[in-house]
């Protein structure tokens, strides 16, 4: 009897041999694919090509190089063009300098020049670029253009002399390609050649040369050679050049800076070419610097109103507070467009000193909307404390605007003041306070919010207080503390207040809160009972489900029956429940449902259950005319996710769907499912 | 942002009657453009979507649609007939760029042409409305965005727009209503379809004769030479990597652009993209996929779901044998409501620590959980007002446009391109959004800037 050790060793040997056998088999498949590859034609199966590709992808570097070499060898064989094209595509992804010698001759091949270039353009080795450069001399015009393009992509500086010759040659398409390539490569020779051609080229070539020249200038600017770039841009900002070229040159002039920039901008901004003015201001946004801001603010009052309005917008966008005095002055303008633009700009540049002006404007008038927007965006750090002060005691129209803005600005430090404002004499102030509290308050404010629900300044405020409390409780992680505060006030609260508090309990969602709700379901007071059932129906987890079902099964009032059942059905969809629990709940719900709407809701939920039993539950509904549409959708949705289980049930269900459904898409899916299930 | 002109015109659907149509070139340079001027347009690509953009000129007004262009003579003739008097039919889009009577170029070609036509238009001083997806490769998007900025051109991409639920979401996100970080789910369960099966490529295409009316070489343009088959061109080109990226980019740019806008990601990009599709992916034909996950440095995570429970070929094959998945007849996307939940798709669209948002694709609006967050969001600060493409063209205003501009559109299609790279290569991609380079994966970096057939280049 072999020892344990012997048996283990034997097992290991078997495993190794089996793995080797699998590997040898895979190798054999690849070898076969390599043998068949030279005969490949378009339209044939690519399965073997895919196998080779995957082998390349998964191979270690040495093995990959070996495979690439073997593929490259096919390029000079009698393999089909289709095979060679495919090889070039693979080499463009996986190739290395080792395959350059095989690819290079194809650069002047009638059929394969482009594909060879595909590969060489992407092989990151000087030999690939060199091969393309050398091929220029013997390439035909179409091939030459492709080579020039690739040399441009590779930024081949050694090709510049050849490219300059091509640029200056008489063939326009070749010259065009050369101009683009020189633009990508850049450098003094490229710039000089393009500058020269600007005076000689015509038509399409001239447009390309100008663009290339601008691109070279951009390259110099990016390399920190602003003065040289500026000189080039100035050459392109001539009145006889097309407007879009001058626009591009203007952008460069602005970006490069220099002593000529502001005089030019002044000329444009005080002129009447509104398109260039808009462009100039847009480009100025990309350039920081106090001297630009000063130049613009000095210019502002001299401009016509339309241009002033544009510039104010751009001063705001620049965000340099040095512009604030000029912008504040413009708020007093008689021109409405200028005034509005100035108000908006204040919102981007202002500080606490601008609050009085903005709050006064926000309280009413033609710029109220802009002023509100500005209040919400005021950037400075001293603004929030100043706003909080105003929220305490300003005149009501101003106070409500400030309170609104504190909410929009997210100033949580304002919460204590907002709580006080929720009891202000002015109704609009109170309403804004509740809205802002809803956004800002945290768990510390819950007791005060509870107090506001129970005892608001005015009973009309209770809904807003209730909403704020619910939102805050929903947001707070300290659920038990929130619930405790609510429950502490619940028993003693009068009916209206109690009803409102009950509707906030789902937001807390604790066991004690649920217990309180359940207790109130049996209340003698109709309002309290109604609120308790509504809240139970909104409960966030399945803990409320048994009570909801009991209510749905026993309560007489239809509204409560429907609410409870809908809540129950909603909870049946909870992801925390297992499939069999959900199924049971849907079954109970279907039995309790008296109206089609709730039955449809059940069917909708069943559609998400991946179980044969769910499909079995849906089938009877397919016979009910009132439910057929939803039942069909649910049946198909379930069947799609059964993964081959329950085929007889699928067949039964899909046949019924096909018999009754008029939805073409659904029927197509049902047909497919029926076929898969063997029907 | 105060605009120069206070009048708005809905150019794309405007009736040109009763307005003075004056090409802007007449009014360029010193002087003001009359408020009633309507920019003239040329449409390049007159297939199904392109024809929507072709306007019918009215007999008693100067033409607005001054040129149409297509490489298929039949389509070109149909487009010219629709436009009517005053519209030239042109076979080569470069001749449109020469014309001084064209203000706006509408690009409705297949995506492998979008960047080249847009670049030509921008460099010729035209404004551009380009169909989505914006580009076929990431490098194309960067080139176009840079050119648009250089020349101060208005370039917008024709997505569904950044209004309605996207604007609502932006308000909510900017105000922090849902908290951070955010998880976004885009798929049929949350109300978004991707037309995955509609745009599957075919893997058994035997070469066919080129129709006489089609200039196939021009149609291919920068794409590698491949034998002609009708399924590769016109309606179904989206199923081939050489021309497009399937449903992921087709519908994906609609959804992801809205998400980028709402989450303040217009200048940002992901740092990690993974995707789950049948492996190995076919080298030529776009196949089905199940899920893509796009992750950003700020913790935002966007999951795209195709709704395909299994990723299989039509013959039931999986994985390496799924080579023969055939493209079915085009179907409508699956964006149905879940019965019993009429107000929203069943799964949350955006989820944060403080709350969730659901999307209602029928009413095109958001609802929230908790429900009253809707009122909270209503009261939040409004984002800057947007203007329409025609107004941006006529006023040159810097106000944001409702349709994404070139930079934003490039940023929102880039994650989709990366997801397709992850599918094609069978592995996750790490991305440097500042340098716009793949990190540590030479093969993936190769696919960021595919070479072009001459004479075409960026």
mmCIF file of N, CA and C in Angstrom, chain B residues 217-316:
data_model
loop_
_atom_site.group_PDB
_atom_site.id
_atom_site.type_symbol
_atom_site.label_atom_id
_atom_site.label_comp_id
_atom_site.label_asym_id
_atom_site.label_seq_id
_atom_site.Cartn_x
_atom_site.Cartn_y
_atom_site.Cartn_z
ATOM 1 N N UNK B 217 -13.678 55.774 -50.494
ATOM 2 C CA UNK B 217 -12.359 56.189 -50.005
ATOM 3 C C UNK B 217 -12.474 57.470 -49.181
ATOM 4 N N UNK B 218 -13.314 58.383 -49.638
ATOM 5 C CA UNK B 218 -13.510 59.627 -48.895
ATOM 6 C C UNK B 218 -14.287 59.327 -47.603
ATOM 7 N N UNK B 219 -15.259 58.419 -47.676
ATOM 8 C CA UNK B 219 -16.011 58.044 -46.488
ATOM 9 C C UNK B 219 -15.063 57.506 -45.417
ATOM 10 N N UNK B 220 -14.126 56.648 -45.848
ATOM 11 C CA UNK B 220 -13.159 56.119 -44.882
ATOM 12 C C UNK B 220 -12.325 57.243 -44.290
ATOM 13 N N UNK B 221 -11.883 58.149 -45.155
ATOM 14 C CA UNK B 221 -11.101 59.278 -44.671
ATOM 15 C C UNK B 221 -9.877 58.844 -43.881
ATOM 16 N N UNK B 222 -9.777 59.248 -42.619
ATOM 17 C CA UNK B 222 -8.596 58.947 -41.829
ATOM 18 C C UNK B 222 -8.537 57.503 -41.343
ATOM 19 N N UNK B 223 -9.641 56.765 -41.442
ATOM 20 C CA UNK B 223 -9.700 55.401 -40.899
ATOM 21 C C UNK B 223 -8.915 54.446 -41.795
ATOM 22 N N UNK B 224 -8.424 53.359 -41.219
ATOM 23 C CA UNK B 224 -7.646 52.406 -42.032
ATOM 24 C C UNK B 224 -8.482 51.836 -43.165
ATOM 25 N N UNK B 225 -7.804 51.483 -44.223
ATOM 26 C CA UNK B 225 -8.516 50.922 -45.364
ATOM 27 C C UNK B 225 -9.063 49.546 -45.003
ATOM 28 N N UNK B 226 -10.328 49.339 -45.301
ATOM 29 C CA UNK B 226 -10.975 48.048 -45.068
ATOM 30 C C UNK B 226 -11.902 47.820 -46.251
ATOM 31 N N UNK B 227 -12.088 46.576 -46.642
ATOM 32 C CA UNK B 227 -13.018 46.341 -47.753
ATOM 33 C C UNK B 227 -14.409 46.818 -47.391
ATOM 34 N N UNK B 228 -15.156 47.245 -48.410
ATOM 35 C CA UNK B 228 -16.485 47.774 -48.181
ATOM 36 C C UNK B 228 -17.478 46.662 -47.807
ATOM 37 N N UNK B 229 -18.356 47.019 -46.882
ATOM 38 C CA UNK B 229 -19.547 46.211 -46.606
ATOM 39 C C UNK B 229 -20.596 47.196 -46.110
ATOM 40 N N UNK B 230 -21.848 47.065 -46.539
ATOM 41 C CA UNK B 230 -22.837 48.069 -46.137
ATOM 42 C C UNK B 230 -22.990 48.205 -44.632
ATOM 43 N N UNK B 231 -22.709 47.150 -43.887
ATOM 44 C CA UNK B 231 -22.898 47.268 -42.438
ATOM 45 C C UNK B 231 -21.842 48.151 -41.790
ATOM 46 N N UNK B 232 -20.762 48.421 -42.504
ATOM 47 C CA UNK B 232 -19.710 49.275 -41.935
ATOM 48 C C UNK B 232 -20.005 50.756 -42.135
ATOM 49 N N UNK B 233 -20.943 51.077 -42.973
ATOM 50 C CA UNK B 233 -21.144 52.489 -43.295
ATOM 51 C C UNK B 233 -22.582 52.892 -43.005
ATOM 52 N N UNK B 234 -22.851 54.182 -43.171
ATOM 53 C CA UNK B 234 -24.174 54.778 -43.004
ATOM 54 C C UNK B 234 -24.759 54.441 -41.647
ATOM 55 N N UNK B 235 -25.851 53.784 -41.512
ATOM 56 C CA UNK B 235 -26.539 53.713 -40.219
ATOM 57 C C UNK B 235 -25.790 52.929 -39.153
ATOM 58 N N UNK B 236 -25.011 51.966 -39.566
ATOM 59 C CA UNK B 236 -24.479 51.006 -38.592
ATOM 60 C C UNK B 236 -22.976 51.131 -38.353
ATOM 61 N N UNK B 237 -22.383 52.233 -38.741
ATOM 62 C CA UNK B 237 -20.940 52.417 -38.551
ATOM 63 C C UNK B 237 -20.547 52.399 -37.080
ATOM 64 N N UNK B 238 -21.513 52.687 -36.198
ATOM 65 C CA UNK B 238 -21.175 52.764 -34.772
ATOM 66 C C UNK B 238 -20.650 51.428 -34.245
ATOM 67 N N UNK B 239 -20.880 50.357 -34.999
ATOM 68 C CA UNK B 239 -20.456 49.051 -34.506
ATOM 69 C C UNK B 239 -19.007 48.696 -34.805
ATOM 70 N N UNK B 240 -18.206 49.671 -35.224
ATOM 71 C CA UNK B 240 -16.830 49.370 -35.634
ATOM 72 C C UNK B 240 -15.859 50.358 -35.012
ATOM 73 N N UNK B 241 -14.836 49.807 -34.342
ATOM 74 C CA UNK B 241 -13.900 50.645 -33.591
ATOM 75 C C UNK B 241 -13.219 51.690 -34.473
ATOM 76 N N UNK B 242 -13.059 51.398 -35.744
ATOM 77 C CA UNK B 242 -12.375 52.354 -36.619
ATOM 78 C C UNK B 242 -13.160 53.645 -36.799
ATOM 79 N N UNK B 243 -14.479 53.615 -36.530
ATOM 80 C CA UNK B 243 -15.310 54.791 -36.810
ATOM 81 C C UNK B 243 -16.011 55.337 -35.561
ATOM 82 N N UNK B 244 -16.228 54.502 -34.564
ATOM 83 C CA UNK B 244 -17.031 54.946 -33.410
ATOM 84 C C UNK B 244 -16.781 54.002 -32.237
ATOM 85 N N UNK B 245 -17.546 54.154 -31.165
ATOM 86 C CA UNK B 245 -17.352 53.327 -29.978
ATOM 87 C C UNK B 245 -18.627 52.679 -29.506
ATOM 88 N N UNK B 246 -19.539 52.374 -30.444
ATOM 89 C CA UNK B 246 -20.762 51.686 -30.054
ATOM 90 C C UNK B 246 -21.683 52.553 -29.197
ATOM 91 N N UNK B 247 -22.588 51.888 -28.499
ATOM 92 C CA UNK B 247 -23.554 52.615 -27.678
ATOM 93 C C UNK B 247 -22.921 53.357 -26.520
ATOM 94 N N UNK B 248 -21.747 52.886 -26.102
ATOM 95 C CA UNK B 248 -21.084 53.510 -24.950
ATOM 96 C C UNK B 248 -20.788 54.980 -25.224
ATOM 97 N N UNK B 249 -20.272 55.280 -26.404
ATOM 98 C CA UNK B 249 -20.008 56.685 -26.725
ATOM 99 C C UNK B 249 -21.241 57.371 -27.308
ATOM 100 N N UNK B 250 -22.049 56.633 -28.065
ATOM 101 C CA UNK B 250 -23.225 57.250 -28.691
ATOM 102 C C UNK B 250 -24.160 57.846 -27.647
ATOM 103 N N UNK B 251 -24.658 57.001 -26.737
ATOM 104 C CA UNK B 251 -25.551 57.505 -25.697
ATOM 105 C C UNK B 251 -24.767 58.013 -24.490
ATOM 106 N N UNK B 252 -23.585 57.433 -24.290
ATOM 107 C CA UNK B 252 -22.803 57.789 -23.111
ATOM 108 C C UNK B 252 -22.498 59.269 -23.003
ATOM 109 N N UNK B 253 -22.229 59.915 -24.137
ATOM 110 C CA UNK B 253 -21.892 61.342 -24.047
ATOM 111 C C UNK B 253 -23.109 62.156 -23.612
ATOM 112 N N UNK B 254 -24.313 61.759 -23.990
ATOM 113 C CA UNK B 254 -25.496 62.471 -23.481
ATOM 114 C C UNK B 254 -25.485 62.466 -21.965
ATOM 115 N N UNK B 255 -25.316 61.250 -21.410
ATOM 116 C CA UNK B 255 -25.484 61.117 -19.956
ATOM 117 C C UNK B 255 -24.262 61.655 -19.213
ATOM 118 N N UNK B 256 -23.087 61.267 -19.683
ATOM 119 C CA UNK B 256 -21.894 61.635 -18.915
ATOM 120 C C UNK B 256 -21.636 63.130 -18.967
ATOM 121 N N UNK B 257 -22.009 63.774 -20.057
ATOM 122 C CA UNK B 257 -21.815 65.227 -20.101
ATOM 123 C C UNK B 257 -22.693 65.919 -19.066
ATOM 124 N N UNK B 258 -23.931 65.435 -18.941
ATOM 125 C CA UNK B 258 -24.804 66.003 -17.923
ATOM 126 C C UNK B 258 -24.241 65.775 -16.523
ATOM 127 N N UNK B 259 -23.699 64.601 -16.294
ATOM 128 C CA UNK B 259 -23.124 64.291 -14.979
ATOM 129 C C UNK B 259 -21.908 65.176 -14.714
ATOM 130 N N UNK B 260 -21.046 65.299 -15.707
ATOM 131 C CA UNK B 260 -19.864 66.150 -15.533
ATOM 132 C C UNK B 260 -20.270 67.573 -15.174
ATOM 133 N N UNK B 261 -21.268 68.081 -15.882
ATOM 134 C CA UNK B 261 -21.748 69.436 -15.616
ATOM 135 C C UNK B 261 -22.271 69.538 -14.191
ATOM 136 N N UNK B 262 -23.117 68.579 -13.827
ATOM 137 C CA UNK B 262 -23.758 68.654 -12.515
ATOM 138 C C UNK B 262 -22.753 68.504 -11.377
ATOM 139 N N UNK B 263 -21.746 67.699 -11.570
ATOM 140 C CA UNK B 263 -20.797 67.437 -10.489
ATOM 141 C C UNK B 263 -19.575 68.355 -10.546
ATOM 142 N N UNK B 264 -19.596 69.334 -11.468
ATOM 143 C CA UNK B 264 -18.482 70.277 -11.538
ATOM 144 C C UNK B 264 -17.202 69.650 -12.055
ATOM 145 N N UNK B 265 -17.318 68.727 -13.027
ATOM 146 C CA UNK B 265 -16.145 68.012 -13.534
ATOM 147 C C UNK B 265 -15.745 68.474 -14.935
ATOM 148 N N UNK B 266 -16.189 69.645 -15.349
ATOM 149 C CA UNK B 266 -15.930 70.088 -16.725
ATOM 150 C C UNK B 266 -14.457 70.248 -17.047
ATOM 151 N N UNK B 267 -13.642 70.490 -16.030
ATOM 152 C CA UNK B 267 -12.203 70.622 -16.280
ATOM 153 C C UNK B 267 -11.437 69.421 -15.753
ATOM 154 N N UNK B 268 -12.154 68.381 -15.414
ATOM 155 C CA UNK B 268 -11.514 67.257 -14.724
ATOM 156 C C UNK B 268 -11.538 66.011 -15.591
ATOM 157 N N UNK B 269 -10.934 64.978 -15.084
ATOM 158 C CA UNK B 269 -10.965 63.693 -15.762
ATOM 159 C C UNK B 269 -10.801 62.590 -14.745
ATOM 160 N N UNK B 270 -11.068 61.357 -15.126
ATOM 161 C CA UNK B 270 -10.964 60.258 -14.179
ATOM 162 C C UNK B 270 -9.510 59.888 -13.932
ATOM 163 N N UNK B 271 -9.294 59.088 -12.904
ATOM 164 C CA UNK B 271 -7.950 58.571 -12.635
ATOM 165 C C UNK B 271 -7.889 57.057 -12.834
ATOM 166 N N UNK B 272 -9.086 56.432 -12.920
ATOM 167 C CA UNK B 272 -9.087 54.975 -13.074
ATOM 168 C C UNK B 272 -10.373 54.579 -13.771
ATOM 169 N N UNK B 273 -10.261 53.759 -14.810
ATOM 170 C CA UNK B 273 -11.442 53.306 -15.541
ATOM 171 C C UNK B 273 -11.328 51.801 -15.745
ATOM 172 N N UNK B 274 -12.373 51.085 -15.367
ATOM 173 C CA UNK B 274 -12.385 49.647 -15.623
ATOM 174 C C UNK B 274 -13.678 49.312 -16.333
ATOM 175 N N UNK B 275 -13.687 48.193 -17.034
ATOM 176 C CA UNK B 275 -14.881 47.812 -17.773
ATOM 177 C C UNK B 275 -14.945 46.299 -17.879
ATOM 178 N N UNK B 276 -16.149 45.819 -18.067
ATOM 179 C CA UNK B 276 -16.408 44.388 -18.093
ATOM 180 C C UNK B 276 -17.123 44.061 -19.402
ATOM 181 N N UNK B 277 -16.395 43.437 -20.334
ATOM 182 C CA UNK B 277 -16.974 43.039 -21.607
ATOM 183 C C UNK B 277 -16.461 41.663 -21.950
ATOM 184 N N UNK B 278 -17.028 41.031 -22.972
ATOM 185 C CA UNK B 278 -16.570 39.673 -23.300
ATOM 186 C C UNK B 278 -15.111 39.721 -23.727
ATOM 187 N N UNK B 279 -14.346 38.791 -23.259
ATOM 188 C CA UNK B 279 -12.930 38.763 -23.605
ATOM 189 C C UNK B 279 -12.626 37.484 -24.385
ATOM 190 N N UNK B 280 -11.786 37.558 -25.382
ATOM 191 C CA UNK B 280 -11.145 38.794 -25.828
ATOM 192 C C UNK B 280 -12.100 39.650 -26.648
ATOM 193 N N UNK B 281 -11.962 40.958 -26.548
ATOM 194 C CA UNK B 281 -12.802 41.846 -27.349
ATOM 195 C C UNK B 281 -12.410 41.701 -28.811
ATOM 196 N N UNK B 282 -13.385 41.853 -29.677
ATOM 197 C CA UNK B 282 -13.097 41.742 -31.093
ATOM 198 C C UNK B 282 -12.297 42.962 -31.540
ATOM 199 N N UNK B 283 -11.318 42.707 -32.423
ATOM 200 C CA UNK B 283 -10.425 43.804 -32.814
ATOM 201 C C UNK B 283 -11.097 44.803 -33.737
ATOM 202 N N UNK B 284 -12.172 44.406 -34.400
ATOM 203 C CA UNK B 284 -12.791 45.283 -35.395
ATOM 204 C C UNK B 284 -14.207 45.685 -35.009
ATOM 205 N N UNK B 285 -14.991 44.716 -34.540
ATOM 206 C CA UNK B 285 -16.404 44.955 -34.267
ATOM 207 C C UNK B 285 -16.630 45.277 -32.795
ATOM 208 N N UNK B 286 -17.422 46.294 -32.554
ATOM 209 C CA UNK B 286 -17.801 46.630 -31.179
ATOM 210 C C UNK B 286 -18.750 45.563 -30.663
ATOM 211 N N UNK B 287 -18.491 45.098 -29.448
ATOM 212 C CA UNK B 287 -19.322 44.053 -28.884
ATOM 213 C C UNK B 287 -20.115 44.535 -27.686
ATOM 214 N N UNK B 288 -20.865 43.627 -27.052
ATOM 215 C CA UNK B 288 -21.624 44.011 -25.869
ATOM 216 C C UNK B 288 -20.695 44.186 -24.669
ATOM 217 N N UNK B 289 -21.172 44.865 -23.677
ATOM 218 C CA UNK B 289 -20.424 45.035 -22.431
ATOM 219 C C UNK B 289 -21.418 45.052 -21.311
ATOM 220 N N UNK B 290 -20.961 44.814 -20.089
ATOM 221 C CA UNK B 290 -21.881 44.773 -18.960
ATOM 222 C C UNK B 290 -21.780 46.037 -18.118
ATOM 223 N N UNK B 291 -20.561 46.375 -17.738
ATOM 224 C CA UNK B 291 -20.439 47.490 -16.786
ATOM 225 C C UNK B 291 -19.119 48.205 -17.009
ATOM 226 N N UNK B 292 -19.120 49.503 -16.788
ATOM 227 C CA UNK B 292 -17.873 50.269 -16.764
ATOM 228 C C UNK B 292 -17.892 51.109 -15.500
ATOM 229 N N UNK B 293 -16.742 51.248 -14.846
ATOM 230 C CA UNK B 293 -16.657 52.036 -13.621
ATOM 231 C C UNK B 293 -15.609 53.109 -13.823
ATOM 232 N N UNK B 294 -15.995 54.349 -13.592
ATOM 233 C CA UNK B 294 -15.123 55.508 -13.823
ATOM 234 C C UNK B 294 -14.913 56.186 -12.480
ATOM 235 N N UNK B 295 -13.668 56.315 -12.071
ATOM 236 C CA UNK B 295 -13.379 56.860 -10.737
ATOM 237 C C UNK B 295 -12.535 58.121 -10.831
ATOM 238 N N UNK B 296 -12.855 59.099 -9.976
ATOM 239 C CA UNK B 296 -12.183 60.393 -9.989
ATOM 240 C C UNK B 296 -11.416 60.592 -8.683
ATOM 241 N N UNK B 297 -10.478 61.518 -8.727
ATOM 242 C CA UNK B 297 -9.616 61.728 -7.565
ATOM 243 C C UNK B 297 -10.402 62.225 -6.353
ATOM 244 N N UNK B 298 -11.527 62.900 -6.580
ATOM 245 C CA UNK B 298 -12.276 63.428 -5.440
ATOM 246 C C UNK B 298 -13.217 62.389 -4.838
ATOM 247 N N UNK B 299 -13.112 61.149 -5.281
ATOM 248 C CA UNK B 299 -13.940 60.088 -4.717
ATOM 249 C C UNK B 299 -15.215 59.820 -5.495
ATOM 250 N N UNK B 300 -15.515 60.656 -6.482
ATOM 251 C CA UNK B 300 -16.698 60.403 -7.308
ATOM 252 C C UNK B 300 -16.520 59.097 -8.076
ATOM 253 N N UNK B 301 -17.593 58.323 -8.115
ATOM 254 C CA UNK B 301 -17.553 57.040 -8.819
ATOM 255 C C UNK B 301 -18.783 56.964 -9.709
ATOM 256 N N UNK B 302 -18.546 56.767 -11.004
ATOM 257 C CA UNK B 302 -19.651 56.693 -11.956
ATOM 258 C C UNK B 302 -19.665 55.293 -12.534
ATOM 259 N N UNK B 303 -20.799 54.623 -12.398
ATOM 260 C CA UNK B 303 -20.934 53.273 -12.942
ATOM 261 C C UNK B 303 -21.876 53.328 -14.133
ATOM 262 N N UNK B 304 -21.422 52.796 -15.248
ATOM 263 C CA UNK B 304 -22.277 52.683 -16.427
ATOM 264 C C UNK B 304 -22.702 51.218 -16.545
ATOM 265 N N UNK B 305 -23.994 50.997 -16.742
ATOM 266 C CA UNK B 305 -24.489 49.627 -16.853
ATOM 267 C C UNK B 305 -25.239 49.472 -18.160
ATOM 268 N N UNK B 306 -24.957 48.404 -18.862
ATOM 269 C CA UNK B 306 -25.622 48.219 -20.144
ATOM 270 C C UNK B 306 -27.016 47.648 -19.976
ATOM 271 N N UNK B 307 -27.263 46.996 -18.820
ATOM 272 C CA UNK B 307 -28.532 46.291 -18.668
ATOM 273 C C UNK B 307 -28.462 44.890 -19.228
ATOM 274 N N UNK B 308 -27.313 44.527 -19.799
ATOM 275 C CA UNK B 308 -27.160 43.167 -20.310
ATOM 276 C C UNK B 308 -26.788 42.264 -19.141
ATOM 277 N N UNK B 309 -27.688 41.331 -18.797
ATOM 278 C CA UNK B 309 -27.416 40.456 -17.657
ATOM 279 C C UNK B 309 -26.246 39.534 -17.956
ATOM 280 N N UNK B 310 -26.201 39.059 -19.175
ATOM 281 C CA UNK B 310 -25.085 38.196 -19.558
ATOM 282 C C UNK B 310 -24.441 38.809 -20.774
ATOM 283 N N UNK B 311 -23.167 38.670 -20.855
ATOM 284 C CA UNK B 311 -22.453 39.215 -21.999
ATOM 285 C C UNK B 311 -22.147 38.060 -22.929
ATOM 286 N N UNK B 312 -23.019 37.891 -23.911
ATOM 287 C CA UNK B 312 -22.885 36.703 -24.747
ATOM 288 C C UNK B 312 -22.992 37.058 -26.215
ATOM 289 N N UNK B 313 -22.576 36.130 -27.043
ATOM 290 C CA UNK B 313 -22.828 36.278 -28.464
ATOM 291 C C UNK B 313 -24.233 35.802 -28.788
ATOM 292 N N UNK B 314 -24.698 36.113 -29.979
ATOM 293 C CA UNK B 314 -26.070 35.747 -30.319
ATOM 294 C C UNK B 314 -26.268 34.257 -30.384
ATOM 295 N N UNK B 315 -25.205 33.539 -30.654
ATOM 296 C CA UNK B 315 -25.344 32.088 -30.687
ATOM 297 C C UNK B 315 -25.182 31.488 -29.309
ATOM 298 N N UNK B 316 -25.112 32.332 -28.291
ATOM 299 C CA UNK B 316 -24.961 31.819 -26.932
ATOM 300 C C UNK B 316 -23.514 31.655 -26.518
#
